[in-house]
Coordinates of C-alpha atoms and ligand atoms in Angstrom, one line a residue:
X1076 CA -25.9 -0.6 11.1
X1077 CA -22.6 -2.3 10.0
X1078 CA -22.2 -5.9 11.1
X1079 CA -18.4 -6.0 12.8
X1080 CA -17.4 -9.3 12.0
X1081 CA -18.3 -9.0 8.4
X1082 CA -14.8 -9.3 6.4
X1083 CA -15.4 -7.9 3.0
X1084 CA -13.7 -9.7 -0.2
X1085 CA -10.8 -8.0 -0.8
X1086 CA -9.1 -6.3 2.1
X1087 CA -5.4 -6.1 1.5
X1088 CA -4.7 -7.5 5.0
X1089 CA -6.5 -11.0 3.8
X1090 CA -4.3 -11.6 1.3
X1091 CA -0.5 -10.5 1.7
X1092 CA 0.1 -14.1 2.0
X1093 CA -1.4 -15.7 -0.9
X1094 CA 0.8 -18.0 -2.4
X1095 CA -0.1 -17.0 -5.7
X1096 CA -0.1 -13.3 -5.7
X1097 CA 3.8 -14.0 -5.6
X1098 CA 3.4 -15.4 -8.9
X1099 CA 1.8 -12.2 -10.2
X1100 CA 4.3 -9.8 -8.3
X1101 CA 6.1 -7.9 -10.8
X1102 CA 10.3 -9.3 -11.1
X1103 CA 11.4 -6.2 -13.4
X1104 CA 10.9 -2.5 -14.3
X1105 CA 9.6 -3.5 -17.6
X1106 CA 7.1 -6.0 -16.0
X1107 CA 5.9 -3.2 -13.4
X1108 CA 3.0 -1.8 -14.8
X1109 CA 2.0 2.0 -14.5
X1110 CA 3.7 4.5 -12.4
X1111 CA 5.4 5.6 -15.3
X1112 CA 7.4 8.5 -14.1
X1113 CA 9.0 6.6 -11.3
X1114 CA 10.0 3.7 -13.3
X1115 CA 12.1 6.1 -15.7
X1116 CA 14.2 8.1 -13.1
X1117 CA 14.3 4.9 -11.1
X1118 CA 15.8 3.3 -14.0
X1119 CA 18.5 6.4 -14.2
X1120 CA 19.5 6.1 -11.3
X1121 CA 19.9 2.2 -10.8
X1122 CA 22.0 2.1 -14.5
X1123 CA 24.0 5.2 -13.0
X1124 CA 24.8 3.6 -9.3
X1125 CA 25.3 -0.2 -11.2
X1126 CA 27.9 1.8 -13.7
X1127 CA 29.7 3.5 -10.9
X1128 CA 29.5 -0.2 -8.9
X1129 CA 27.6 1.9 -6.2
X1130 CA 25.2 0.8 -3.9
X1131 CA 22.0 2.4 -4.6
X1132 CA 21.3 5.7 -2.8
X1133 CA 18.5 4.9 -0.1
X1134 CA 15.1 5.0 -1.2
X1135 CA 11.4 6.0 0.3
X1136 CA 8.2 4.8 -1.0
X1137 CA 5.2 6.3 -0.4
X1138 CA 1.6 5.4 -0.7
X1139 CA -1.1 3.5 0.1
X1140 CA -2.2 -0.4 0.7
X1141 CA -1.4 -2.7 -2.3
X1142 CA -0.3 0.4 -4.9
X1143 CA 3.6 -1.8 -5.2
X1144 CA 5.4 -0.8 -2.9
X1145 CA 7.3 -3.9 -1.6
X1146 CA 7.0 -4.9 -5.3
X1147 CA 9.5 -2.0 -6.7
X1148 CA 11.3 -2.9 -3.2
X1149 CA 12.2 -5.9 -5.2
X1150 CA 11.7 -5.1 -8.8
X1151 CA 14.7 -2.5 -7.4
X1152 CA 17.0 -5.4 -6.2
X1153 CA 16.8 -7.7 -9.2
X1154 CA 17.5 -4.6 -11.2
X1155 CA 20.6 -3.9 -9.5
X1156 CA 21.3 -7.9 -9.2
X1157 CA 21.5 -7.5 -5.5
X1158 CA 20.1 -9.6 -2.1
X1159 CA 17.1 -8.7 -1.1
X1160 CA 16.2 -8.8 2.6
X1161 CA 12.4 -8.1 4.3
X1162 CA 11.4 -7.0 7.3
X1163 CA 8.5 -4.7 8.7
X1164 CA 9.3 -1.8 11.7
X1165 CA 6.7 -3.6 13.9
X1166 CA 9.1 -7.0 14.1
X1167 CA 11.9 -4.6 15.4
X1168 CA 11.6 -4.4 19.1
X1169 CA 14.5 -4.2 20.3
X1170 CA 17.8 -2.3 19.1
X1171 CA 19.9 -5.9 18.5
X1172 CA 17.1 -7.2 16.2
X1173 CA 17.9 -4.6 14.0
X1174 CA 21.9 -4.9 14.0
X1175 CA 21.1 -9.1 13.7
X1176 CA 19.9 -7.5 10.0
X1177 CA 22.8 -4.8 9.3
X1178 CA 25.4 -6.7 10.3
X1179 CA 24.6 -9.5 7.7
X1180 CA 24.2 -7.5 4.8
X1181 CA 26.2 -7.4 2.0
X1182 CA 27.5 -5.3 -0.2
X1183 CA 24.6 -3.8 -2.1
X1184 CA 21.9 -5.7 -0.5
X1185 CA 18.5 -4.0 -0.6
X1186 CA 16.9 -4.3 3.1
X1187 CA 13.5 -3.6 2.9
X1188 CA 11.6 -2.1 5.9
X1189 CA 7.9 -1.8 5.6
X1190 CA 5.6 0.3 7.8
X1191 CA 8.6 2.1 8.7
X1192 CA 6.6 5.5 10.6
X1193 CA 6.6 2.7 13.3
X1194 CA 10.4 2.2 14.1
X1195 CA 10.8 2.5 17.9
X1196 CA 13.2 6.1 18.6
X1197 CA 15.8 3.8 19.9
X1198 CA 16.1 1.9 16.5
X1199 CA 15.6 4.8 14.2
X1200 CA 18.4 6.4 15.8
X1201 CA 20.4 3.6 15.0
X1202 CA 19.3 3.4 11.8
X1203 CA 20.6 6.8 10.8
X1204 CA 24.3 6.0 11.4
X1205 CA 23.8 2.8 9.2
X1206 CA 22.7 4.8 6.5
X1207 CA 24.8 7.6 6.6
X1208 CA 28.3 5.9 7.7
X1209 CA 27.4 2.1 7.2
X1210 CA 28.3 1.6 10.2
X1211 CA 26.8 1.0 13.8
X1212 CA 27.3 2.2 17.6
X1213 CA 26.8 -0.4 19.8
X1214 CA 27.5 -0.2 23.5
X1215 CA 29.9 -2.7 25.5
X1216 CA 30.3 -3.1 29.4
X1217 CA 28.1 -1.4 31.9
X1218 CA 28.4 1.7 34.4
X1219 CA 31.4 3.8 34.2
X1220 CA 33.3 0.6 32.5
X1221 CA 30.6 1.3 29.4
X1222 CA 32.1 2.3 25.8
X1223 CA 30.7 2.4 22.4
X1224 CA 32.5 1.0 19.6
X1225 CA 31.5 1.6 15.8
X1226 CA 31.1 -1.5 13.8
X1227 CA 31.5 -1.2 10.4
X1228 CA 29.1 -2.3 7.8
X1229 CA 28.7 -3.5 3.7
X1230 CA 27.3 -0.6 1.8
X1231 CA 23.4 -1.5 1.5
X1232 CA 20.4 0.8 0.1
X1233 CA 17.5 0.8 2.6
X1234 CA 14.2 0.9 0.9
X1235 CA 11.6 2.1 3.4
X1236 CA 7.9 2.3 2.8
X1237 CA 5.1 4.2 4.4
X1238 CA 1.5 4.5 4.7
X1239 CA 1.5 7.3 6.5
X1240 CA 4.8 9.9 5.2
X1241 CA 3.2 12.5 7.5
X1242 CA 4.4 10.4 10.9
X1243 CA 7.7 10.1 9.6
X1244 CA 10.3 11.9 11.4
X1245 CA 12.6 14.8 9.4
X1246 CA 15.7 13.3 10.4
X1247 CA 14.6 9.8 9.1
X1248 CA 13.4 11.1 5.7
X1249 CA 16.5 14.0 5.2
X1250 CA 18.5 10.5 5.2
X1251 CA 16.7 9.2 2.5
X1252 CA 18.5 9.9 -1.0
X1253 CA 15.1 9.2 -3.5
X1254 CA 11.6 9.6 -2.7
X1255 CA 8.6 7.7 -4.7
X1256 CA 5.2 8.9 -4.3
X1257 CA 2.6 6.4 -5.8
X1258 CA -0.3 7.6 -6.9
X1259 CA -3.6 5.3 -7.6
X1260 CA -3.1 3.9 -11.2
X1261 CA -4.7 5.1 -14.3
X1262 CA -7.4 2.6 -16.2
X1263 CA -5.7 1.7 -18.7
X1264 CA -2.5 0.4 -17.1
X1265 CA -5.1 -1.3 -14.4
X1266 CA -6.8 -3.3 -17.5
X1267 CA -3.2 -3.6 -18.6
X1268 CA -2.5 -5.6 -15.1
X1269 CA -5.3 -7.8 -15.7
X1270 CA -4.5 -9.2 -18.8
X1271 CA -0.8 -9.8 -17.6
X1272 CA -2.4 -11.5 -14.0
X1273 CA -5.2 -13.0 -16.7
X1274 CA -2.6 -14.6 -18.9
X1275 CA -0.4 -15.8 -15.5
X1276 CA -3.1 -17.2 -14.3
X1277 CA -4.2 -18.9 -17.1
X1278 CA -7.5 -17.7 -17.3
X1279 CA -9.0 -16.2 -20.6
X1280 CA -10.9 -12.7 -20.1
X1281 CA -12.6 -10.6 -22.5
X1282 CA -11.5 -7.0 -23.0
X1283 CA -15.0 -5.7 -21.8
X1284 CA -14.4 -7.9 -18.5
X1285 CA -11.2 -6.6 -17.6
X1286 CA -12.0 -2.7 -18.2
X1287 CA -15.2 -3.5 -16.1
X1288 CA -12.6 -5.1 -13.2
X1289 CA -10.0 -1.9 -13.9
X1290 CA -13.3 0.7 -12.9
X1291 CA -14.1 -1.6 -10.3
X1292 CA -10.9 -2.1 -8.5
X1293 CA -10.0 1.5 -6.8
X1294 CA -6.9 2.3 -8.5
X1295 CA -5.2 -0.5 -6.7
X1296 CA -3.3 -3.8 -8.7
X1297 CA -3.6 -5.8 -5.7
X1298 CA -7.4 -5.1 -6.0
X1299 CA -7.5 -5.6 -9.3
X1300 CA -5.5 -8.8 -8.7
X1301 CA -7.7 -9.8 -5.9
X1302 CA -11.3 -9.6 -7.9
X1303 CA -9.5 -11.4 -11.0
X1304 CA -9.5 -14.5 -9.0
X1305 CA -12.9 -14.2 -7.7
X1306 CA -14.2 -13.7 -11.1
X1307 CA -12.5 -16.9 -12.1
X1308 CA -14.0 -18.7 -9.5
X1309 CA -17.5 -17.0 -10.3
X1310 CA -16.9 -18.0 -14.3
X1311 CA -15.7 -21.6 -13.8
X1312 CA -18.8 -22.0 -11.4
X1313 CA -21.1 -21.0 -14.3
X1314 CA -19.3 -23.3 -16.6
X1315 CA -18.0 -20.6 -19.1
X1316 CA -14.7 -21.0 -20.4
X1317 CA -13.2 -17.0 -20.1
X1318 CA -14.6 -14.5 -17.9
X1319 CA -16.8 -12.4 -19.7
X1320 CA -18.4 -9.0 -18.2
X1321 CA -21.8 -10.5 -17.5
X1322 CA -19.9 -12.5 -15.0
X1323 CA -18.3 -9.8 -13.9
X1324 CA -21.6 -7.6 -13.8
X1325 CA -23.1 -10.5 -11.7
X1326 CA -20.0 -11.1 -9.6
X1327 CA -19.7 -7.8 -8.3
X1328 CA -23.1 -7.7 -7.3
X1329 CA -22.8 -10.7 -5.9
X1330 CA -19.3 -9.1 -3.7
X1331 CA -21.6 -6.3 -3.1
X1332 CA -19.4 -3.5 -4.9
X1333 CA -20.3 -0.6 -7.1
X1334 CA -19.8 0.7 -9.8
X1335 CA -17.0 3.3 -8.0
X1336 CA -15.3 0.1 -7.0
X1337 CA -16.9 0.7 -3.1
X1338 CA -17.4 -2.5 -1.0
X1339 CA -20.0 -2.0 1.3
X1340 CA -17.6 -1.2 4.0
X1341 CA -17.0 2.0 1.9
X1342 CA -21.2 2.9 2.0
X1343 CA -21.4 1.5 5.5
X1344 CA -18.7 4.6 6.6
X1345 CA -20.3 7.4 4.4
X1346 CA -23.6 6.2 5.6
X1347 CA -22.4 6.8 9.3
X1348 CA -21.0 9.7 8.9
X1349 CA -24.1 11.0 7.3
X1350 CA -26.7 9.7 9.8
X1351 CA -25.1 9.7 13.3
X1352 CA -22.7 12.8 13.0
X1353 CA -25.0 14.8 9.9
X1354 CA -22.4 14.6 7.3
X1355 CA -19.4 15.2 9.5
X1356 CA -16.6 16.2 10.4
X1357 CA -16.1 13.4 12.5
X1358 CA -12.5 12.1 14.1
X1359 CA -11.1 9.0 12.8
X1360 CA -10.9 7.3 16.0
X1361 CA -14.6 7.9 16.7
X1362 CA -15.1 7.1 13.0
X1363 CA -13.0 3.9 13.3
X1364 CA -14.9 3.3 16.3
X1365 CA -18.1 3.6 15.2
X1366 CA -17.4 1.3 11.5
X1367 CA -15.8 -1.7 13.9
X1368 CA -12.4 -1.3 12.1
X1369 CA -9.0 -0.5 13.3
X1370 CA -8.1 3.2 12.8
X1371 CA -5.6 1.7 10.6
X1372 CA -7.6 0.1 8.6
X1373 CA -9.7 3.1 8.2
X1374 CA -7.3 5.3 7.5
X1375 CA -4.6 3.1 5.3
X1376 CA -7.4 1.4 3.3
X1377 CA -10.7 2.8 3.3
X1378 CA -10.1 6.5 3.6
X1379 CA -7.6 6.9 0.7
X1380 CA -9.4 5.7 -2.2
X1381 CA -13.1 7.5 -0.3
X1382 CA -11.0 10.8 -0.8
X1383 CA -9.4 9.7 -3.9
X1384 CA -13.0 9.4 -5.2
X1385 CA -14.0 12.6 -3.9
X1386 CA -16.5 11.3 -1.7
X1387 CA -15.1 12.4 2.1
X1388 CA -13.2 15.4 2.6
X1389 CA -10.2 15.0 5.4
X1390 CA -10.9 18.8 7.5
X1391 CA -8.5 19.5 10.4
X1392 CA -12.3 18.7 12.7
X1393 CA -12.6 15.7 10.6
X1394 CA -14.0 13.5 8.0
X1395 CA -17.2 15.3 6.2
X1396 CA -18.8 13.8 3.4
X1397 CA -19.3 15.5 -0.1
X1398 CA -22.5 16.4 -1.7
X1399 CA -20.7 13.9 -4.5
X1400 CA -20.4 11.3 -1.3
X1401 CA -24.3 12.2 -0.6
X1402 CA -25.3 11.6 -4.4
X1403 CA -23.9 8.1 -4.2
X1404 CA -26.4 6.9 -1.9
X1405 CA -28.6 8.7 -3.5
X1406 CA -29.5 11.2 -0.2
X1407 CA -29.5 14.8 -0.5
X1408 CA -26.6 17.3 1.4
X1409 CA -28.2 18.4 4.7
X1410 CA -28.4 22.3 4.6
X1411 CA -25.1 23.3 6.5
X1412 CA -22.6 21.3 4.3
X1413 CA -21.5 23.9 2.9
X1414 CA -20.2 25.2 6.7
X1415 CA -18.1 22.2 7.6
X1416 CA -15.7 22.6 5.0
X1417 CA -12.8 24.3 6.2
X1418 CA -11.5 26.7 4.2
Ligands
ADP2100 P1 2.2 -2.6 -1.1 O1 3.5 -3.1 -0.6 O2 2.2 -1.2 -1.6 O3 1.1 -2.8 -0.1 P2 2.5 -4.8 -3.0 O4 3.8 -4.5 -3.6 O5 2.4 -5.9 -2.0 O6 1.8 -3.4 -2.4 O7 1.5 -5.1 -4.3 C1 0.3 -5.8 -4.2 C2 0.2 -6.8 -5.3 O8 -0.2 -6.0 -6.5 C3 1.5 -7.5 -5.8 O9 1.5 -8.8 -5.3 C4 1.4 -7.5 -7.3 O10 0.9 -8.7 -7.7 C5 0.5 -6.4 -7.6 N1 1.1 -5.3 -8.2 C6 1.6 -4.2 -7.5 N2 2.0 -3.2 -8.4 C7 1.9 -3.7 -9.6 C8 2.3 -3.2 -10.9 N3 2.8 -2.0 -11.1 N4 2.0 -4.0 -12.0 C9 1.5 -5.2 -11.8 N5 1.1 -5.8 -10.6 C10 1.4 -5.0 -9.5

């Protein structure tokens, strides 16, 4: 049974704040590692809109937790030598709190909305004027006396990111010029993020160390970026002078992860699914429920990289666990799997 306080090691949430993962963030395309595709047509089309002194059409990322996202949101605005301004679609509540950010733009600022399948209707709808005509409708006086008047706006891109695509509405994404999808990052460019982080850090690891961090770190740099620091902590502890894999062997025991990269959280899920709802499909807010974590959590952290893996299918009845999913925990399919895939 899981324990519900238990927080494990590296859970994106913990560390969107630390002081010195802004050191490792990516400034520039050519520093943004992976992703390969998207850098080059991003490139295009940032050298075409900075040659044509355009603002940069608006632009969608896509993906989940800690893949870059608010990273390219900036790599994009140093690119185009533009502002950059952050906010996330929770801190919007009301309508004015939004205009308070469009109105000071200026020209070719990048304003940055994270979590953006949570803007309030009232706000998106907004939001759709300032991107299409820079401008804004805003309504003066009250009663019969009420008017709306348009007030113009500097030419901006909007860069909004998303967890969750599917909950985005048409209209907001049809407005949306570019789309990024990220997808988790190949090993080599992982081990390729260590070394850089490594090097940034000033701590020395050996080649074997950082492709045993790459496997270990679910396709995810601020994973990767995340267990770096532990291991340095883990190597300076045992006196050695660069992290070398037997520290890393013994550190990720020690943080309880696997050899797929899965935190005990990860077995604790597949192991519920398994023994209270035989395998599955189970809903994710019974799931969510039943693991002690936000349905958030579950499904913008945990899931992604469990299906990613192959070990949970997502079935319009649920989450159901693969015979692969079984395997890791070394238990055997019950006989119906097979029936709870969908076809
Ligand atoms: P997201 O917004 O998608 O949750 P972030 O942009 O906050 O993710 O990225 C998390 C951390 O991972 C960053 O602080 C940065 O240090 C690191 N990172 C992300 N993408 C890359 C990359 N392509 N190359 C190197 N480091 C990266």
């Amino acid at each position: 049974m899981s324990s519900k306080k238990e927080v494990s090691p590296v859970r994106p949430e913990l560390i969107k704040d630390d002081t010195q993962d802004m050191a490792l963030r990516p400034r520039y395309l050519k520093e943004f590692l992976g992703q390969k595709g998207m850098k080059e047509n991003l490139s295009v089309f940032i050298s075409a809109a900075k040659e044509r002194g355009d603002s940069l059409d608006h632009l969608f990322l896509i993906g989940p937790a800690g893949l870059g996202k608010t990273t390219m949101a900036q790599v994009v605005a140093n690119e185009l030598e533009s502002g950059f301004i952050q906010t996330t679609a929770p801190a919007l509540e009301k309508p004015k709190d939004l205009v308070g950010f469009l109105t000071n733009l200026k020209k070719g600022d990048v304003f940055f909305i994270d979590e953006i399948h949570s803007l309030k209707p009232a706000i998106e709808e907004l939001l759709y004027i300032a991107m299409e005509d820079y401008g804004i409708d805003w309504v003066v006086g009250q009663g019969p006396m009420a008017r709306t008047i348009r007030i113009a706006i500097k030419p901006f891109t909007l860069v909004g990111a998303t967890t969750k695509a599917g909950v985005v509405s048409s209209p907001l994404i049809s407005r949306f010029g570019i789309t990024c999808r990220f997808s988790f990052y190949e090993l080599t460019d992982l081990e390729a993020i260590v070394h850089r982080s490594a090097k940034l850090l000033n701590v020395k690891i050996e080649k074997d160390a950082a492709m045993l961090l790459a496997k270990s770190s679910r396709g995810t740099p601020r994973v990767v970026n995340q267990l770096l620091k532990r291991m340095r902590d883990f190597a300076q502890y045992a006196g050695e002078v660069s992290i070398t894999s037997q520290v890393v062997k013994t550190g990720l025991s020690r943080l309880e992860i696997d050899e797929l990269g899965l935190e005990k959280q990860d077995r604790e899920i597949l192991k519920i699914i398994i023994e209270r709802y035989k395998g599955g499909p189970v809903g994710a807010e019974t799931l969510a429920i039943s693991i002690g974590e936000s349905i958030e959590t579950l499904e913008d952290y945990y899931e992604p990289y469990l299906i990613q893996a192959g070990l949970i299918q997502r079935t319009p009845r649920g989450r159901v666990v693969t015979s692969f999913g079984y395997g890791h925990l070394g238990l055997k399919p019950n006989n119906n799997e097979g029936q709870l895939f969908d076809e």
